């Protein structure tokens, strides 16, 4: 903020523009009460708020709240630049956090630019922009339920009926050559993973 003190009996009050607040950061946190990343399957963009602007009377702007994204323990975070992926973090313990995008610093008001030579600065500084990143989550998946049985008894069929998984189904032995994973979402909104 660029502002000057104005009071009845203070003709030369001087600059009193306050600083702007810090922008919010995006923080990813590992929690135990989630087992899948299904909550982020349709999330394309997450944005934190800007910090408030500084005000007159040397009032600083409020810092914005951070945005916290809860992911299951075992989530690996990568930054994506075109075809290139860069490893950022492996959240392997409960409560572990990683700042994916840091909020920008707030700008300085004209009260910060006062010197012995310049006693009435008419300049203020803009805040810095926050980080923008394209990221992807990968889950080192441990299944909650495992389907085990003799060949051709319907394990893959059950998996295809209760989840969106599309395993190869055939009337011959050893149709399933590698494990298939399906995410089942219940009516209450909970989800769990089944391995065939």
PDB file of C-alpha atoms in Angstrom:
ATOM      1  CA  UNK A   1       0.000   0.000   0.000  1.00  0.00           C
ATOM      2  CA  UNK A   2       1.119   3.543  -0.748  1.00  0.00           C
ATOM      3  CA  UNK A   3      -0.345   5.829   1.878  1.00  0.00           C
ATOM      4  CA  UNK A   4       0.533   8.903   3.937  1.00  0.00           C
ATOM      5  CA  UNK A   5      -0.553   9.657   7.464  1.00  0.00           C
ATOM      6  CA  UNK A   6      -3.271  12.286   7.613  1.00  0.00           C
ATOM      7  CA  UNK A   7      -4.280  13.667  10.983  1.00  0.00           C
ATOM      8  CA  UNK A   8      -5.654  17.025  12.078  1.00  0.00           C
ATOM      9  CA  UNK A   9      -2.604  18.261  13.978  1.00  0.00           C
ATOM     10  CA  UNK A  10       0.067  16.274  12.112  1.00  0.00           C
ATOM     11  CA  UNK A  11       0.710  18.094   8.828  1.00  0.00           C
ATOM     12  CA  UNK A  12       3.730  15.961   7.817  1.00  0.00           C
ATOM     13  CA  UNK A  13       2.780  12.519   9.100  1.00  0.00           C
ATOM     14  CA  UNK A  14       4.967  10.602   6.671  1.00  0.00           C
ATOM     15  CA  UNK A  15       4.379   7.299   4.870  1.00  0.00           C
ATOM     16  CA  UNK A  16       2.250   4.667   6.560  1.00  0.00           C
ATOM     17  CA  UNK A  17       1.525   2.079   3.839  1.00  0.00           C
ATOM     18  CA  UNK A  18       1.588  -1.453   5.214  1.00  0.00           C
ATOM     19  CA  UNK A  19       3.010  -4.609   3.639  1.00  0.00           C
ATOM     20  CA  UNK A  20       0.950  -7.228   1.825  1.00  0.00           C
ATOM     21  CA  UNK A  21       0.352 -10.693   3.206  1.00  0.00           C
ATOM     22  CA  UNK A  22       2.000 -13.906   2.056  1.00  0.00           C
ATOM     23  CA  UNK A  23       0.088 -16.085  -0.411  1.00  0.00           C
ATOM     24  CA  UNK A  24      -1.066 -19.569   0.542  1.00  0.00           C
ATOM     25  CA  UNK A  25       1.005 -22.680  -0.143  1.00  0.00           C
ATOM     26  CA  UNK A  26      -0.168 -26.092  -1.361  1.00  0.00           C
ATOM     27  CA  UNK A  27       0.854 -28.805   1.109  1.00  0.00           C
ATOM     28  CA  UNK A  28       0.461 -32.557   0.560  1.00  0.00           C
ATOM     29  CA  UNK A  29       0.109 -34.620   3.755  1.00  0.00           C
ATOM     30  CA  UNK A  30       0.153 -38.412   4.187  1.00  0.00           C
ATOM     31  CA  UNK A  31      -2.717 -39.842   6.264  1.00  0.00           C
ATOM     32  CA  UNK A  32      -3.714 -43.384   7.254  1.00  0.00           C
ATOM     33  CA  UNK A  33      -7.486 -43.033   6.848  1.00  0.00           C
ATOM     34  CA  UNK A  34      -7.272 -43.018   3.032  1.00  0.00           C
ATOM     35  CA  UNK A  35      -6.211 -45.948   0.907  1.00  0.00           C
ATOM     36  CA  UNK A  36      -6.716 -44.634  -2.651  1.00  0.00           C
ATOM     37  CA  UNK A  37      -6.213 -41.479  -4.720  1.00  0.00           C
ATOM     38  CA  UNK A  38      -9.770 -41.586  -6.062  1.00  0.00           C
ATOM     39  CA  UNK A  39     -10.514 -38.195  -4.467  1.00  0.00           C
ATOM     40  CA  UNK A  40      -8.091 -36.577  -6.942  1.00  0.00           C
ATOM     41  CA  UNK A  41      -9.133 -38.462 -10.078  1.00  0.00           C
ATOM     42  CA  UNK A  42     -11.139 -35.464 -11.355  1.00  0.00           C
ATOM     43  CA  UNK A  43      -9.192 -32.634  -9.705  1.00  0.00           C
ATOM     44  CA  UNK A  44      -7.404 -30.667 -12.410  1.00  0.00           C
ATOM     45  CA  UNK A  45      -6.349 -27.535 -10.555  1.00  0.00           C
ATOM     46  CA  UNK A  46      -5.795 -26.584  -6.923  1.00  0.00           C
ATOM     47  CA  UNK A  47      -5.327 -22.888  -6.122  1.00  0.00           C
ATOM     48  CA  UNK A  48      -4.471 -21.228  -2.818  1.00  0.00           C
ATOM     49  CA  UNK A  49      -5.722 -17.746  -1.990  1.00  0.00           C
ATOM     50  CA  UNK A  50      -3.747 -14.554  -2.416  1.00  0.00           C
ATOM     51  CA  UNK A  51      -2.568 -12.697   0.651  1.00  0.00           C
ATOM     52  CA  UNK A  52      -4.487  -9.550   1.552  1.00  0.00           C
ATOM     53  CA  UNK A  53      -3.221  -6.183   0.432  1.00  0.00           C
ATOM     54  CA  UNK A  54      -1.527  -3.871   2.914  1.00  0.00           C
ATOM     55  CA  UNK A  55      -3.576  -0.988   4.305  1.00  0.00           C
ATOM     56  CA  UNK A  56      -2.920   2.521   5.517  1.00  0.00           C
ATOM     57  CA  UNK A  57      -1.882   3.167   9.137  1.00  0.00           C
ATOM     58  CA  UNK A  58       0.908   0.565   8.723  1.00  0.00           C
ATOM     59  CA  UNK A  59      -1.590  -2.306   8.697  1.00  0.00           C
ATOM     60  CA  UNK A  60      -0.155  -5.459   7.217  1.00  0.00           C
ATOM     61  CA  UNK A  61      -2.307  -7.666   4.981  1.00  0.00           C
ATOM     62  CA  UNK A  62      -3.443 -11.012   6.316  1.00  0.00           C
ATOM     63  CA  UNK A  63      -1.454 -14.036   5.137  1.00  0.00           C
ATOM     64  CA  UNK A  64      -3.549 -16.528   3.163  1.00  0.00           C
ATOM     65  CA  UNK A  65      -4.344 -19.960   4.555  1.00  0.00           C
ATOM     66  CA  UNK A  66      -2.418 -22.910   3.178  1.00  0.00           C
ATOM     67  CA  UNK A  67      -4.298 -25.575   1.217  1.00  0.00           C
ATOM     68  CA  UNK A  68      -3.718 -29.085   2.552  1.00  0.00           C
ATOM     69  CA  UNK A  69      -4.220 -32.160   0.350  1.00  0.00           C
ATOM     70  CA  UNK A  70      -4.553 -35.473   2.211  1.00  0.00           C
ATOM     71  CA  UNK A  71      -3.171 -38.511   0.388  1.00  0.00           C
ATOM     72  CA  UNK A  72      -2.619 -42.125   1.454  1.00  0.00           C
ATOM     73  CA  UNK A  73       0.654 -43.200   3.003  1.00  0.00           C
ATOM     74  CA  UNK A  74       2.888 -44.478   0.213  1.00  0.00           C
ATOM     75  CA  UNK A  75       2.101 -41.702  -2.267  1.00  0.00           C
ATOM     76  CA  UNK A  76       4.951 -40.619  -4.526  1.00  0.00           C
ATOM     77  CA  UNK A  77       4.877 -37.078  -5.983  1.00  0.00           C
ATOM     78  CA  UNK A  78       6.358 -36.228  -9.383  1.00  0.00           C
ATOM     79  CA  UNK A  79       6.616 -32.917 -11.231  1.00  0.00           C
ATOM     80  CA  UNK A  80       5.646 -33.205 -14.899  1.00  0.00           C
ATOM     81  CA  UNK A  81       7.320 -31.108 -17.623  1.00  0.00           C
ATOM     82  CA  UNK A  82       6.039 -32.383 -20.965  1.00  0.00           C
ATOM     83  CA  UNK A  83       7.320 -35.950 -21.255  1.00  0.00           C
ATOM     84  CA  UNK A  84       9.856 -35.520 -18.442  1.00  0.00           C
ATOM     85  CA  UNK A  85       9.018 -36.440 -14.844  1.00  0.00           C
ATOM     86  CA  UNK A  86      11.031 -35.280 -11.842  1.00  0.00           C
ATOM     87  CA  UNK A  87      10.799 -37.005  -8.470  1.00  0.00           C
ATOM     88  CA  UNK A  88       9.763 -34.612  -5.674  1.00  0.00           C
ATOM     89  CA  UNK A  89       8.812 -36.628  -2.599  1.00  0.00           C
ATOM     90  CA  UNK A  90       7.900 -40.051  -1.227  1.00  0.00           C
ATOM     91  CA  UNK A  91       5.378 -39.772   1.604  1.00  0.00           C
ATOM     92  CA  UNK A  92       6.032 -43.091   3.319  1.00  0.00           C
ATOM     93  CA  UNK A  93       5.108 -42.176   6.922  1.00  0.00           C
ATOM     94  CA  UNK A  94       1.887 -40.923   8.447  1.00  0.00           C
ATOM     95  CA  UNK A  95       1.903 -37.172   9.040  1.00  0.00           C
ATOM     96  CA  UNK A  96       4.749 -36.555   6.594  1.00  0.00           C
ATOM     97  CA  UNK A  97       4.226 -33.333   4.635  1.00  0.00           C
ATOM     98  CA  UNK A  98       5.653 -31.812   1.478  1.00  0.00           C
ATOM     99  CA  UNK A  99       5.159 -28.281   0.151  1.00  0.00           C
ATOM    100  CA  UNK A 100       4.276 -28.788  -3.510  1.00  0.00           C
ATOM    101  CA  UNK A 101       3.849 -25.102  -4.385  1.00  0.00           C
ATOM    102  CA  UNK A 102       5.069 -22.290  -2.163  1.00  0.00           C
ATOM    103  CA  UNK A 103       3.000 -19.129  -1.821  1.00  0.00           C
ATOM    104  CA  UNK A 104       4.422 -15.816  -2.972  1.00  0.00           C
ATOM    105  CA  UNK A 105       5.884 -13.212  -0.624  1.00  0.00           C
ATOM    106  CA  UNK A 106       3.755 -10.148   0.029  1.00  0.00           C
ATOM    107  CA  UNK A 107       4.847  -6.797  -1.373  1.00  0.00           C
ATOM    108  CA  UNK A 108       6.276  -4.003   0.771  1.00  0.00           C
ATOM    109  CA  UNK A 109       4.381  -0.797   1.447  1.00  0.00           C
ATOM    110  CA  UNK A 110       5.883   2.667   1.119  1.00  0.00           C
ATOM    111  CA  UNK A 111       6.671   2.830   4.858  1.00  0.00           C
ATOM    112  CA  UNK A 112       9.456   0.275   4.212  1.00  0.00           C
ATOM    113  CA  UNK A 113      11.197   2.530   1.708  1.00  0.00           C
ATOM    114  CA  UNK A 114      11.737   5.473   4.076  1.00  0.00           C
ATOM    115  CA  UNK A 115      15.370   6.540   4.443  1.00  0.00           C
ATOM    116  CA  UNK A 116      17.151   9.572   5.832  1.00  0.00           C
ATOM    117  CA  UNK A 117      17.287  10.973   2.296  1.00  0.00           C
ATOM    118  CA  UNK A 118      13.865   9.845   0.984  1.00  0.00           C
ATOM    119  CA  UNK A 119      11.404  10.632   3.754  1.00  0.00           C
ATOM    120  CA  UNK A 120       8.224  10.534   1.660  1.00  0.00           C
ATOM    121  CA  UNK A 121       8.545   7.640  -0.800  1.00  0.00           C
ATOM    122  CA  UNK A 122       5.675   7.315  -3.252  1.00  0.00           C
ATOM    123  CA  UNK A 123       6.529   3.777  -4.272  1.00  0.00           C
ATOM    124  CA  UNK A 124       5.312   0.399  -3.108  1.00  0.00           C
ATOM    125  CA  UNK A 125       6.435  -3.056  -4.161  1.00  0.00           C
ATOM    126  CA  UNK A 126       4.199  -5.677  -5.757  1.00  0.00           C
ATOM    127  CA  UNK A 127       4.087  -9.089  -4.162  1.00  0.00           C
ATOM    128  CA  UNK A 128       5.861 -12.030  -5.782  1.00  0.00           C
ATOM    129  CA  UNK A 129       3.779 -14.680  -7.542  1.00  0.00           C
ATOM    130  CA  UNK A 130       3.516 -18.111  -5.972  1.00  0.00           C
ATOM    131  CA  UNK A 131       4.848 -21.279  -7.550  1.00  0.00           C
ATOM    132  CA  UNK A 132       2.894 -23.030 -10.285  1.00  0.00           C
ATOM    133  CA  UNK A 133       3.587 -26.712 -10.826  1.00  0.00           C
ATOM    134  CA  UNK A 134       2.134 -29.570 -12.807  1.00  0.00           C
ATOM    135  CA  UNK A 135       2.316 -32.614 -10.553  1.00  0.00           C
ATOM    136  CA  UNK A 136       1.137 -36.188 -10.570  1.00  0.00           C
ATOM    137  CA  UNK A 137       0.538 -38.591  -7.690  1.00  0.00           C
ATOM    138  CA  UNK A 138       1.435 -42.265  -7.793  1.00  0.00           C
ATOM    139  CA  UNK A 139       0.488 -44.688  -5.050  1.00  0.00           C
ATOM    140  CA  UNK A 140       2.739 -47.574  -4.118  1.00  0.00           C
ATOM    141  CA  UNK A 141      -0.347 -49.667  -3.775  1.00  0.00           C
ATOM    142  CA  UNK A 142      -0.983 -52.291  -1.162  1.00  0.00           C
ATOM    143  CA  UNK A 143      -4.323 -53.984  -1.729  1.00  0.00           C
ATOM    144  CA  UNK A 144      -6.848 -54.123   1.110  1.00  0.00           C
ATOM    145  CA  UNK A 145      -8.475 -57.303  -0.266  1.00  0.00           C
ATOM    146  CA  UNK A 146      -6.902 -60.130  -2.272  1.00  0.00           C
ATOM    147  CA  UNK A 147      -8.838 -62.607  -4.433  1.00  0.00           C
ATOM    148  CA  UNK A 148      -7.148 -66.002  -4.352  1.00  0.00           C
ATOM    149  CA  UNK A 149      -8.500 -69.223  -5.860  1.00  0.00           C
ATOM    150  CA  UNK A 150      -8.226 -71.942  -8.422  1.00  0.00           C
ATOM    151  CA  UNK A 151      -8.002 -70.979 -12.133  1.00  0.00           C
ATOM    152  CA  UNK A 152     -11.245 -70.105 -13.970  1.00  0.00           C
ATOM    153  CA  UNK A 153     -13.445 -69.746 -10.873  1.00  0.00           C
ATOM    154  CA  UNK A 154     -14.500 -66.107 -11.484  1.00  0.00           C
ATOM    155  CA  UNK A 155     -11.963 -63.939  -9.650  1.00  0.00           C
ATOM    156  CA  UNK A 156     -11.531 -61.537 -12.583  1.00  0.00           C
ATOM    157  CA  UNK A 157     -15.282 -61.521 -13.210  1.00  0.00           C
ATOM    158  CA  UNK A 158     -15.989 -60.467  -9.614  1.00  0.00           C
ATOM    159  CA  UNK A 159     -13.336 -57.754  -9.890  1.00  0.00           C
ATOM    160  CA  UNK A 160     -14.879 -56.386 -13.110  1.00  0.00           C
ATOM    161  CA  UNK A 161     -18.384 -56.348 -11.554  1.00  0.00           C
ATOM    162  CA  UNK A 162     -17.580 -54.466  -8.336  1.00  0.00           C
ATOM    163  CA  UNK A 163     -14.972 -52.017  -9.692  1.00  0.00           C
ATOM    164  CA  UNK A 164     -14.161 -50.115 -12.883  1.00  0.00           C
ATOM    165  CA  UNK A 165     -11.259 -52.470 -13.614  1.00  0.00           C
ATOM    166  CA  UNK A 166     -11.359 -54.204 -17.018  1.00  0.00           C
ATOM    167  CA  UNK A 167      -9.330 -57.403 -16.571  1.00  0.00           C
ATOM    168  CA  UNK A 168      -8.969 -59.979 -19.336  1.00  0.00           C
ATOM    169  CA  UNK A 169     -11.616 -62.655 -18.825  1.00  0.00           C
ATOM    170  CA  UNK A 170     -11.453 -65.983 -20.631  1.00  0.00           C
ATOM    171  CA  UNK A 171     -12.677 -69.561 -20.261  1.00  0.00           C
ATOM    172  CA  UNK A 172      -9.201 -71.044 -20.041  1.00  0.00           C
ATOM    173  CA  UNK A 173      -6.598 -71.498 -17.318  1.00  0.00           C
ATOM    174  CA  UNK A 174      -4.170 -68.697 -16.425  1.00  0.00           C
ATOM    175  CA  UNK A 175      -5.962 -65.886 -18.248  1.00  0.00           C
ATOM    176  CA  UNK A 176      -4.628 -63.491 -15.596  1.00  0.00           C
ATOM    177  CA  UNK A 177      -0.866 -63.313 -16.107  1.00  0.00           C
ATOM    178  CA  UNK A 178      -0.212 -60.225 -13.963  1.00  0.00           C
ATOM    179  CA  UNK A 179      -2.127 -58.877 -10.938  1.00  0.00           C
ATOM    180  CA  UNK A 180      -5.141 -56.664 -11.612  1.00  0.00           C
ATOM    181  CA  UNK A 181      -6.084 -53.924  -9.176  1.00  0.00           C
ATOM    182  CA  UNK A 182      -9.534 -52.412  -8.832  1.00  0.00           C
ATOM    183  CA  UNK A 183     -10.764 -49.552  -6.657  1.00  0.00           C
ATOM    184  CA  UNK A 184     -14.170 -50.128  -5.090  1.00  0.00           C
ATOM    185  CA  UNK A 185     -16.162 -47.095  -3.935  1.00  0.00           C
ATOM    186  CA  UNK A 186     -18.892 -47.703  -1.369  1.00  0.00           C
ATOM    187  CA  UNK A 187     -22.155 -45.823  -0.932  1.00  0.00           C
ATOM    188  CA  UNK A 188     -20.720 -44.004   2.098  1.00  0.00           C
ATOM    189  CA  UNK A 189     -17.907 -42.550  -0.044  1.00  0.00           C
ATOM    190  CA  UNK A 190     -15.180 -44.810   1.355  1.00  0.00           C
ATOM    191  CA  UNK A 191     -12.969 -46.729  -1.038  1.00  0.00           C
ATOM    192  CA  UNK A 192     -10.694 -49.769  -0.905  1.00  0.00           C
ATOM    193  CA  UNK A 193      -8.474 -51.727  -3.274  1.00  0.00           C
ATOM    194  CA  UNK A 194      -8.954 -55.298  -4.460  1.00  0.00           C
ATOM    195  CA  UNK A 195      -6.161 -57.333  -6.067  1.00  0.00           C
ATOM    196  CA  UNK A 196      -6.858 -60.297  -8.339  1.00  0.00           C
TER     197      UNK A 196
END
